[in-house]
XYZ file of C-alpha atoms in Angstrom:
542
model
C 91.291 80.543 96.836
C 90.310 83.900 98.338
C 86.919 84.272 100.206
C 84.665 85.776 97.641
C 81.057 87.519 98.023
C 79.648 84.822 95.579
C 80.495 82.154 98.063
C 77.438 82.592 99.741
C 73.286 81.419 98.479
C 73.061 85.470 97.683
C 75.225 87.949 97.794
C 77.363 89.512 100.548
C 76.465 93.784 101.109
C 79.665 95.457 100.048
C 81.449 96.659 102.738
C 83.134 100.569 102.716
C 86.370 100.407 103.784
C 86.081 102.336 106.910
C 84.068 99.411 107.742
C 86.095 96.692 106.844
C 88.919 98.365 108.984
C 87.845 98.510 111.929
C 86.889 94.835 113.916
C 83.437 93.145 114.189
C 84.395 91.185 117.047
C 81.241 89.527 119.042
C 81.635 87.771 122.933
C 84.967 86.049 122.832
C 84.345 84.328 126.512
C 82.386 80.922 124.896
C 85.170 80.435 122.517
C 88.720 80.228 122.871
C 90.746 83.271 121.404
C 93.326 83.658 119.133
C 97.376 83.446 120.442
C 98.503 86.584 122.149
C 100.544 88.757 119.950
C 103.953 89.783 120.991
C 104.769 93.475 120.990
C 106.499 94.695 117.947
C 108.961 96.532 119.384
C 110.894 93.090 120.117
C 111.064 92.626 116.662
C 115.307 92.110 116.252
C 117.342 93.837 113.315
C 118.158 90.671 110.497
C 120.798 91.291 108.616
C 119.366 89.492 105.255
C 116.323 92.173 105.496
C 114.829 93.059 101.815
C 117.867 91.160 100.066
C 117.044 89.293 97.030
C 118.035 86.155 95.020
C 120.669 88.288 93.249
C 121.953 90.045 95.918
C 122.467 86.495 98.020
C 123.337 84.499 95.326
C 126.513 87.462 95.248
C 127.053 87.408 98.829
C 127.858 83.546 98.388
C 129.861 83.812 94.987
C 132.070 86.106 96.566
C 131.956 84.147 100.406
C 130.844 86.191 102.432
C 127.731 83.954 103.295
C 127.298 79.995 102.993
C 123.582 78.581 101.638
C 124.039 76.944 105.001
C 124.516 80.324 106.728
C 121.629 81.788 105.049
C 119.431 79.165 105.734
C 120.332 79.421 109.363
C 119.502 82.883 109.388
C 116.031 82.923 108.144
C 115.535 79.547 110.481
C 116.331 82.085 113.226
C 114.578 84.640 111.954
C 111.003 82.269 111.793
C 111.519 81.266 115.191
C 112.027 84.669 116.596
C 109.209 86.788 115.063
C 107.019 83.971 113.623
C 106.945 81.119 116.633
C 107.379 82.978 119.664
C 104.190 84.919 120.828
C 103.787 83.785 117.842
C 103.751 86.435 115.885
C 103.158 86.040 112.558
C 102.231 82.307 112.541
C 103.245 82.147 108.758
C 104.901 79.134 108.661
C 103.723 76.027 110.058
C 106.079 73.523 109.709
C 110.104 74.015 109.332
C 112.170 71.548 106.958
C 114.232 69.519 109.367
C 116.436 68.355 106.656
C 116.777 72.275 105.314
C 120.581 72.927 106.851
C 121.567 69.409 105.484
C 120.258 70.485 101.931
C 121.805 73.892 101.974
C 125.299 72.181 102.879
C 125.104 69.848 100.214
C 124.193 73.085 97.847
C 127.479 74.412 99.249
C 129.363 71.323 97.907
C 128.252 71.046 95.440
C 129.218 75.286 94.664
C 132.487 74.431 95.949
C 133.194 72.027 93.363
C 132.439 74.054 90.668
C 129.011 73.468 90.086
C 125.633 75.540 90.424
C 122.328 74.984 88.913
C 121.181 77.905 88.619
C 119.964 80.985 90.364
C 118.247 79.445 92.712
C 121.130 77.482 93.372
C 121.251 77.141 97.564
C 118.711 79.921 98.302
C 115.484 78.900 100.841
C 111.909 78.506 100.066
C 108.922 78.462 101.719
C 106.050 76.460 99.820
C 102.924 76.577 100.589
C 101.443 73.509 102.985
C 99.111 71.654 100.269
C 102.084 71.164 98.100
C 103.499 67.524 98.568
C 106.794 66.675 99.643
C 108.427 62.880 100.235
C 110.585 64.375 102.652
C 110.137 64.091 107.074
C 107.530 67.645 106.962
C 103.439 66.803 106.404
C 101.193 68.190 103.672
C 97.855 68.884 105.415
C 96.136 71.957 103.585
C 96.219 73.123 107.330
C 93.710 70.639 108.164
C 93.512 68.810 111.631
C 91.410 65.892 109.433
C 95.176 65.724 107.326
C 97.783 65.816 110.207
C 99.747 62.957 110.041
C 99.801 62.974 106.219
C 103.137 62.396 104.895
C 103.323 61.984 101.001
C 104.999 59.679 99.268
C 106.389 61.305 96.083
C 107.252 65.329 95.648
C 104.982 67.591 93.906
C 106.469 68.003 90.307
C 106.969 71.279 91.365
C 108.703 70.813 94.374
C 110.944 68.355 92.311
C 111.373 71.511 90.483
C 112.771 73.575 93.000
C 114.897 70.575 94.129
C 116.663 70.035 90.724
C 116.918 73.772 90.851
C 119.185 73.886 94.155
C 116.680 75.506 96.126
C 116.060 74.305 99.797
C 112.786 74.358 100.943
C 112.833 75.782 104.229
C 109.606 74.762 105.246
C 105.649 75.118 104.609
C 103.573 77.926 104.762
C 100.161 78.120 107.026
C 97.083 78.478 104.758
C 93.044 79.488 105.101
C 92.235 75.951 105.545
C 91.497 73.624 102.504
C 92.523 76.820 100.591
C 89.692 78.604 102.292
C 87.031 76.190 100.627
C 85.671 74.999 103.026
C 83.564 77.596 104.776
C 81.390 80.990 103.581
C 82.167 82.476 106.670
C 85.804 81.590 106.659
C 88.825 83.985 108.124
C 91.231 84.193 105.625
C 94.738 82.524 107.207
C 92.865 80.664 109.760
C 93.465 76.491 109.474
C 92.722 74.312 112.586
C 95.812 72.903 112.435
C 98.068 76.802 112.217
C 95.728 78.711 113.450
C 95.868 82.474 112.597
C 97.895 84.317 110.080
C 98.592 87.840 111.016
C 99.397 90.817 108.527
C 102.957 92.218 109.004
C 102.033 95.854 108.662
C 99.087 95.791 111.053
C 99.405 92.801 113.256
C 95.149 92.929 113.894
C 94.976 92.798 110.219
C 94.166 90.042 107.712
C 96.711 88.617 105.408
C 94.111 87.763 102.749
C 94.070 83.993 101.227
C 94.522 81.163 100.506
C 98.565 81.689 100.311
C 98.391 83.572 103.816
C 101.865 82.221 105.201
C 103.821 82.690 101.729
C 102.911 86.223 101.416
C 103.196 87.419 105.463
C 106.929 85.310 104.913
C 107.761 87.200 102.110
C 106.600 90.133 103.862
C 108.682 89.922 106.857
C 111.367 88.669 105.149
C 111.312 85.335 106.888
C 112.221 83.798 103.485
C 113.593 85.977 99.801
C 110.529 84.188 98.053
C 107.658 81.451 98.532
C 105.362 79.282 96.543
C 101.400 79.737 96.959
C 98.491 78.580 95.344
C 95.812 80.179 93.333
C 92.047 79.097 92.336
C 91.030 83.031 92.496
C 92.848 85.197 94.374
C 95.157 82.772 96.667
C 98.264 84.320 95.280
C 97.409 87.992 93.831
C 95.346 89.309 97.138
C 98.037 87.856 99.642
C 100.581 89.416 97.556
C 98.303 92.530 97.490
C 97.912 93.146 101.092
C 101.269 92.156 102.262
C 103.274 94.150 100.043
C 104.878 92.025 97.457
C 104.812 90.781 94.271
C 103.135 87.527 93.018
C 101.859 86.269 89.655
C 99.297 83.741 89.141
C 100.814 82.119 85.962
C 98.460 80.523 82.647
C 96.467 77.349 84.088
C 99.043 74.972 81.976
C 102.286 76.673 82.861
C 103.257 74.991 86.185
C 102.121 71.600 87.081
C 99.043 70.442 89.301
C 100.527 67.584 90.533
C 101.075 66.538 94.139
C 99.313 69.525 95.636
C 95.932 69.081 97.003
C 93.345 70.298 94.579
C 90.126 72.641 94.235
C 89.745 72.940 90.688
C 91.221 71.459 87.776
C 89.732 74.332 85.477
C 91.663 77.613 87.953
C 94.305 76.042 89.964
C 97.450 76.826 89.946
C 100.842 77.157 91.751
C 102.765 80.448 91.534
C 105.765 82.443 92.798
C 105.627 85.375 95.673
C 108.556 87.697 96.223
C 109.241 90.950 96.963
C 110.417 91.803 93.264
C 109.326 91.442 90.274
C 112.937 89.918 89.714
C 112.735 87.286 92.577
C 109.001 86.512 91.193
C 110.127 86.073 87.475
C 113.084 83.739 88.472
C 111.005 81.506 90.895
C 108.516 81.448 88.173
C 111.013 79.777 85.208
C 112.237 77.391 87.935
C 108.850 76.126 88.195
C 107.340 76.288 84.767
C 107.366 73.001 82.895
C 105.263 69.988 81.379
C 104.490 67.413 83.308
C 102.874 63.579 81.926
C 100.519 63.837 85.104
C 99.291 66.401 84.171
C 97.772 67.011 80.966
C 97.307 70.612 80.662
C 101.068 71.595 80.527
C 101.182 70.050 77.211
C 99.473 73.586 76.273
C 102.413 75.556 77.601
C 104.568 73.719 74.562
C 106.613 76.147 73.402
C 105.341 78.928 75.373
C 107.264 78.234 78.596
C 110.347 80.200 79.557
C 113.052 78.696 81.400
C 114.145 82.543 81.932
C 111.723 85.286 82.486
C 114.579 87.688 83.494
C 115.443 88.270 79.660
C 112.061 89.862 79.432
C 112.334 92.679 82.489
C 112.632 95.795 80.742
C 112.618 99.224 82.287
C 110.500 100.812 79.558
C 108.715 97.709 79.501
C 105.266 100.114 79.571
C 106.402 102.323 76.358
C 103.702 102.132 73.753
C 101.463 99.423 75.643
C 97.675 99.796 75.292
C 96.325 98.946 79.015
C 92.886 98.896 79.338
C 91.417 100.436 82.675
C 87.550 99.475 83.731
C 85.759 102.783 83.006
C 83.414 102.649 86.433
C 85.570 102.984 89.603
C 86.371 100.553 91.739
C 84.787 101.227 95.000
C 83.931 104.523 96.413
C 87.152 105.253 98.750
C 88.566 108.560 97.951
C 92.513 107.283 99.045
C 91.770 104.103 96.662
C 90.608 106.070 93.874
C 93.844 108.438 94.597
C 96.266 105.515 94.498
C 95.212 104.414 91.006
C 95.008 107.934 89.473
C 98.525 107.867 90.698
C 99.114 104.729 89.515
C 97.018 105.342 85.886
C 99.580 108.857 85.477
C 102.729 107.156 86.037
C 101.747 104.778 84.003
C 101.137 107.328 81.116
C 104.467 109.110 82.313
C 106.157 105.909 81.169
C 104.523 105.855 77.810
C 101.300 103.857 78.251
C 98.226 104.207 76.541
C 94.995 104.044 78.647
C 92.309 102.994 76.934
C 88.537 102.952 78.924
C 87.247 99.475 79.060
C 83.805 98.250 80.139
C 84.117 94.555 81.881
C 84.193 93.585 85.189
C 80.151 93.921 85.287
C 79.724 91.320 82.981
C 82.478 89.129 84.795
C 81.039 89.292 87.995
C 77.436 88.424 86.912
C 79.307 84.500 86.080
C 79.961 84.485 89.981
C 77.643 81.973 90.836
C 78.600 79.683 87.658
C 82.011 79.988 88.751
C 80.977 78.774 92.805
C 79.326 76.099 91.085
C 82.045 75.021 89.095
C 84.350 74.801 91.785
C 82.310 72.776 93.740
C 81.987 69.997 91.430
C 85.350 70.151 90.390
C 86.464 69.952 94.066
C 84.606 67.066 95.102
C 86.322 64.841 92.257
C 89.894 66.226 92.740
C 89.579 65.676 96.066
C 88.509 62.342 96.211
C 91.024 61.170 93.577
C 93.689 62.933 95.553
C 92.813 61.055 98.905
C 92.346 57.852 96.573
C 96.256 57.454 96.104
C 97.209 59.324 99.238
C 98.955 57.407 101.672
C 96.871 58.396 104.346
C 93.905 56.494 106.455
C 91.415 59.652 104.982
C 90.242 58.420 101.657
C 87.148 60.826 100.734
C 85.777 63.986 100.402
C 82.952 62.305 103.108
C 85.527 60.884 104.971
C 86.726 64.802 105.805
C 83.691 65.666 106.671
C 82.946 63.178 108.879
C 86.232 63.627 111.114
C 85.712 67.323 111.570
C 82.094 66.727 112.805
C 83.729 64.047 115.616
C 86.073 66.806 116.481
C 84.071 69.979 116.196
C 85.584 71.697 118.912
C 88.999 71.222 117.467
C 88.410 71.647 113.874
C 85.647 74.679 113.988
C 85.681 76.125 116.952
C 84.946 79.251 114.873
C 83.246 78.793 111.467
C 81.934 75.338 110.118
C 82.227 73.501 106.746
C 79.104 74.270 104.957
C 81.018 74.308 101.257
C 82.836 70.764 101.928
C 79.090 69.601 102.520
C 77.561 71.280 99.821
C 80.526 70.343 96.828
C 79.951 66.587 98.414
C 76.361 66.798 97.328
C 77.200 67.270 93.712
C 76.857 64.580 90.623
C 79.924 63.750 88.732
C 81.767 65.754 85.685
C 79.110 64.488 83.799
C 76.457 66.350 85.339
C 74.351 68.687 82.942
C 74.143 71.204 85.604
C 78.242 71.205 85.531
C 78.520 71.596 82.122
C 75.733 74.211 81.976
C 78.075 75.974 84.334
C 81.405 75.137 82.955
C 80.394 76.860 79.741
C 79.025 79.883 81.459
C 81.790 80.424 83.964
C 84.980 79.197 81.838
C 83.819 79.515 77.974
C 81.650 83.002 78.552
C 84.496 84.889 80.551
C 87.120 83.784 78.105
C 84.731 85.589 75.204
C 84.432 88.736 77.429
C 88.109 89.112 78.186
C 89.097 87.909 74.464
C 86.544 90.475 72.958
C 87.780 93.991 74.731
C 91.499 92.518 74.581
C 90.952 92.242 70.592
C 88.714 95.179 69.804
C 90.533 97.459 72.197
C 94.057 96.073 71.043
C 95.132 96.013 74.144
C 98.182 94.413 75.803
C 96.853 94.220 79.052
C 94.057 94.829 81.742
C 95.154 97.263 84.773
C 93.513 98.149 88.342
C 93.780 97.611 92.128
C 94.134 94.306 92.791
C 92.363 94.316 96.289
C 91.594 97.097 98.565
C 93.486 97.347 102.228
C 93.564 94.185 104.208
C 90.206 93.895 106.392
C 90.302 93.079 110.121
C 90.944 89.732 111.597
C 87.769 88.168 112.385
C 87.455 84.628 113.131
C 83.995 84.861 114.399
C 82.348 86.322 111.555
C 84.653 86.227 108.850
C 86.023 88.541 106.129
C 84.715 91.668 105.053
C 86.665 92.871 102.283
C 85.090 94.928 100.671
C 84.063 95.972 97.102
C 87.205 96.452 95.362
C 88.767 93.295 93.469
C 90.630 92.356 90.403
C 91.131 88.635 90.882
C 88.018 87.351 89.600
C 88.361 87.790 85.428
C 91.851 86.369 85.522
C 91.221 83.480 87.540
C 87.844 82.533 85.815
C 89.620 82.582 82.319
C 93.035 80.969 83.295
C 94.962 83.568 82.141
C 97.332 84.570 83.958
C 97.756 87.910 86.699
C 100.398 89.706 88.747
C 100.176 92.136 91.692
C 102.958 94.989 92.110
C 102.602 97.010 94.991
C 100.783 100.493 94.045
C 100.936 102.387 97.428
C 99.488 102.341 100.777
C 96.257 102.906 102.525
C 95.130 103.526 106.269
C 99.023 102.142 106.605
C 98.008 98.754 104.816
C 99.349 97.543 101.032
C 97.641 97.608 98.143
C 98.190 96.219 94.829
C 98.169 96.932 91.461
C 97.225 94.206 89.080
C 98.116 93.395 85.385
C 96.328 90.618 83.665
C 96.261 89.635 79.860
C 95.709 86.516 77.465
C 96.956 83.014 78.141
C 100.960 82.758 78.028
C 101.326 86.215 78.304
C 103.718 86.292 81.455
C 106.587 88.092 79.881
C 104.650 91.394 78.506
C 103.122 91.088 81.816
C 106.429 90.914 84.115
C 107.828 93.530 81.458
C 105.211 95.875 82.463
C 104.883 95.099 86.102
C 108.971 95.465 86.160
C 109.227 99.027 84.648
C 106.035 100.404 87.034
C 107.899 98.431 90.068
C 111.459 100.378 88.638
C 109.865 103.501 88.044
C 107.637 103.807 91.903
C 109.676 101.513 94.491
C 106.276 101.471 96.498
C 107.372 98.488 98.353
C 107.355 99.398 102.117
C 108.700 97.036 105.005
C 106.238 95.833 107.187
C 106.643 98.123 110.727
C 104.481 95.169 112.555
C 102.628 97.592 113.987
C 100.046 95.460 116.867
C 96.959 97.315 115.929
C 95.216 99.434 113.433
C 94.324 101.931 116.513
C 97.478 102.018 118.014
């Protein structure tokens, strides 16, 4: 989940975004600093730059490349602009196995048979996602290293039974940045810092920090993150790509280290709405452990493709939160533009008056999460094969090894979520109702008397300074919130750019509604192109 202003006892001042671009660094010479960054101009040329799952899975129809090839490639390309320096620091472990499983992909393609389109192309997943195979799942904790899971995540059984190798895991704000209210987003004390691909100084949002700087520098053609609120759509935001945080029910829980049973959720990162919608009907399916798929019955599509229509927008009523979003003049430029184009393409905007009444269930939501966390937590350590067993257990290990495990910020929300009652608690479902049951009625009630389609706006404003000290500042323009409270699901195009940073445009509707949304997101990603490849610039005043 992303670091949100509710996350602490009040709430956080807004920050402008001239602030939150430029660094609040304090007296580095106590504590140790971050790894040095390596110039960008040693960045090498990589032939696979800004190709897709289509565009590969050509190149090895007609020979020119192997899976094994390709997979060699982007191992290459992660150890020359991601582990030396390093760089990026988007990917903390590699698959040792991954060459082996492309080969075996090849095989199998030269005997006739493919699975489907993801059929020998690499992965990155996201490093709280378990896999039975020689690489850790650790949440990017030091209290987790060591932890080697016994069975696959259902999803990553998935993407296994699909043909796709997972290359590796991606680094992650630690314990999916709940751990802290003064976290850095893409910080873990086991990967240290994630760095933003456009503006090396720059944060790459959270909690799916490695998945979307690897999609970003094309270290992988797509990449699995998490969500609670925000973990996939503001990483996707602020890197440049696209990601969708699908219905809670559409992709299994299972296997990947929880925070909440009500928000999580796994979901696909690319750098097209394509590559996003394929990943996503790889994943999507019901699963016995885990209950809530039984919801996505019927509703699941084992192809989102079919749906991607350029005049996807014609005729849609997308509603558009009357008060702006922030008081930047370049952010209220970039959705005008985004608002007309949108209206070129045959879209009705209709005025909509919302995200007030959302934000006031902040604190419900904080509380929720907490509560929620404590007992997934625990019953995920209960059956882990691993010597750490409890939430307290966590807790305990990083206060032996302070130095090591918060050098930087500490773990005031692990404490606080271990103080909390069971799912029994009054207080719980006092907040379950407001949080979950309210927001549904708000979103339900201008969906249905607006007839609208969908909700629009900036998903996140330009990525804020890396600040490990102090943590994030970013600012007063979000769209993650009402999506993530609700379980409904969300994706973030890229709209344009600001101060040289990414930002997104969102699109969020009713539960199962992935296909009008991808429609949608497809024909405004057709009719703009805004994606721009990351220059890896090393600072914002360079």
């Amino acid at each position: 989940m992303r670091r949100r202003d509710f996350l602490t006892t009040g709430t956080l001042a807004a920050a402008g975004v001239g602030s939150l671009l430029s660094s609040c660094k304090s007296d580095s010479s106590k504590t140790k600093a971050p790894a040095t960054i390596t110039s960008a101009d040693t960045i090498p040329d990589f032939e696979l730059n800004e190709e897709s799952i289509t565009s590969l899975q050509d190149k090895m129809n007609s020979g020119k490349y192997t899976s094994e090839q390709i997979t060699k490639l982007y191992l290459d390309r992660i150890n020359a602009i991601d582990k030396k320096g390093p760089l990026l620091n988007a990917v903390i472990e590699l698959n040792p196995d991954a060459l082996a499983i492309a080969k075996t992909m090849d095989d199998e393609r030269k005997a006739g048979k493919t699975r489907g389109p993801l059929h020998g192309i690499p992965v990155l997943i996201k490093d709280n996602i378990n896999t039975a195979d020689k690489m850790q799942t650790t949440a990017g904790a030091l209290a987790m290293l060591g932890h080697a899971a016994a069975t696959d995540a259902f999803i990553a059984k998935k993407l296994r039974a699909a043909g796709a190798v997972i290359l590796g895991k991606t680094n992650l704000s630690e314990w999916a940045n709940f751990r802290s209210t003064h976290s850095c987003s893409g910080w873990s004390s086991r990967g240290g810092q994630t760095k933003n691909p456009y503006i090396l100084d720059h944060n790459p949002c959270g909690s799916s920090s490695g998945s979307g700087a690897a999609v970003a520098a094309n270290l992988c053609v797509v990449a699995v993150g998490t969500e609670t609120d925000g973990s996939v759509t503001c990483p996707s935001s602020v890197n440049g790509i696209v990601g969708i945080k699908p219905t809670v029910g559409l992709v299994s829980r299972s296997g990947i280290i929880p925070i909440s049973v009500t928000q999580d959720t796994a979901g696909p990162m690319g750098r097209s709405v394509k590559d996003v919608a394929i990943l996503l009907g790889a994943m999507a399916g019901i699963d016995p452990d885990d209950v809530v798929t039984k919801e996505s019955d019927g509703k699941a599509q084992a192809d989102y493709t079919k749906f991607l229509d350029a005049n996807g927008l014609k005729g849609k009523r997308i509603g558009v939160e009357k008060k702006p979003q922030g008081d930047n003049q370049y952010l209220h430029a970039l959705q005008q533009k985004a608002i007309d184009m949108l209206k070129q393409q045959g879209t009705i905007i209709v005025e909509i008056e919302y995200l007030d009444k959302i934000n006031k269930l902040g604190d419900a939501e904080f509380l929720v999460l907490q509560y929620e966390f404590k007992d997934g937590i625990n019953k995920y350590l209960s059956t882990a094969n691993f010597t750490i067993k409890t939430l307290a257990d966590i807790i305990a290990f990083n206060k032996q090894n302070e130095n090591k495990a918060m050098p930087y910020f500490k773990q005031e929300t692990l404490e606080s979520s271990n103080k909390k009652l069971n799912l029994d608690s009054k207080e719980y479902k006092n907040a379950f109702h407001k949080s979950h049951i309210e927001s549904k009625h708000i979103i339900d009630d201008v969906i249905k008397q607006n007839k609208l389609d969908a909700i629009c706006g900036l998903t996140m404003g330009p990525a804020c300074s890396i600040d490990v000290m102090y943590g994030d500042r970013w600012g007063d323009v979000s769209l993650t919130m009402p999506a993530a409270i609700t379980g409904y699901p969300h994706v973030s195009v890229p709209c344009g750019m600001a101060y040289e940073l990414p930002v997104g445009l969102s699109f969020f509707g009713p539960a199962y509604s992935e296909s009008v949304l991808l429609s949608m997101a497809y024909a405004y990603e057709q009719a703009t192109k805004n994606r721009v490849v990351p220059k890896f610039k090393k600072s914002f005043l360079s």
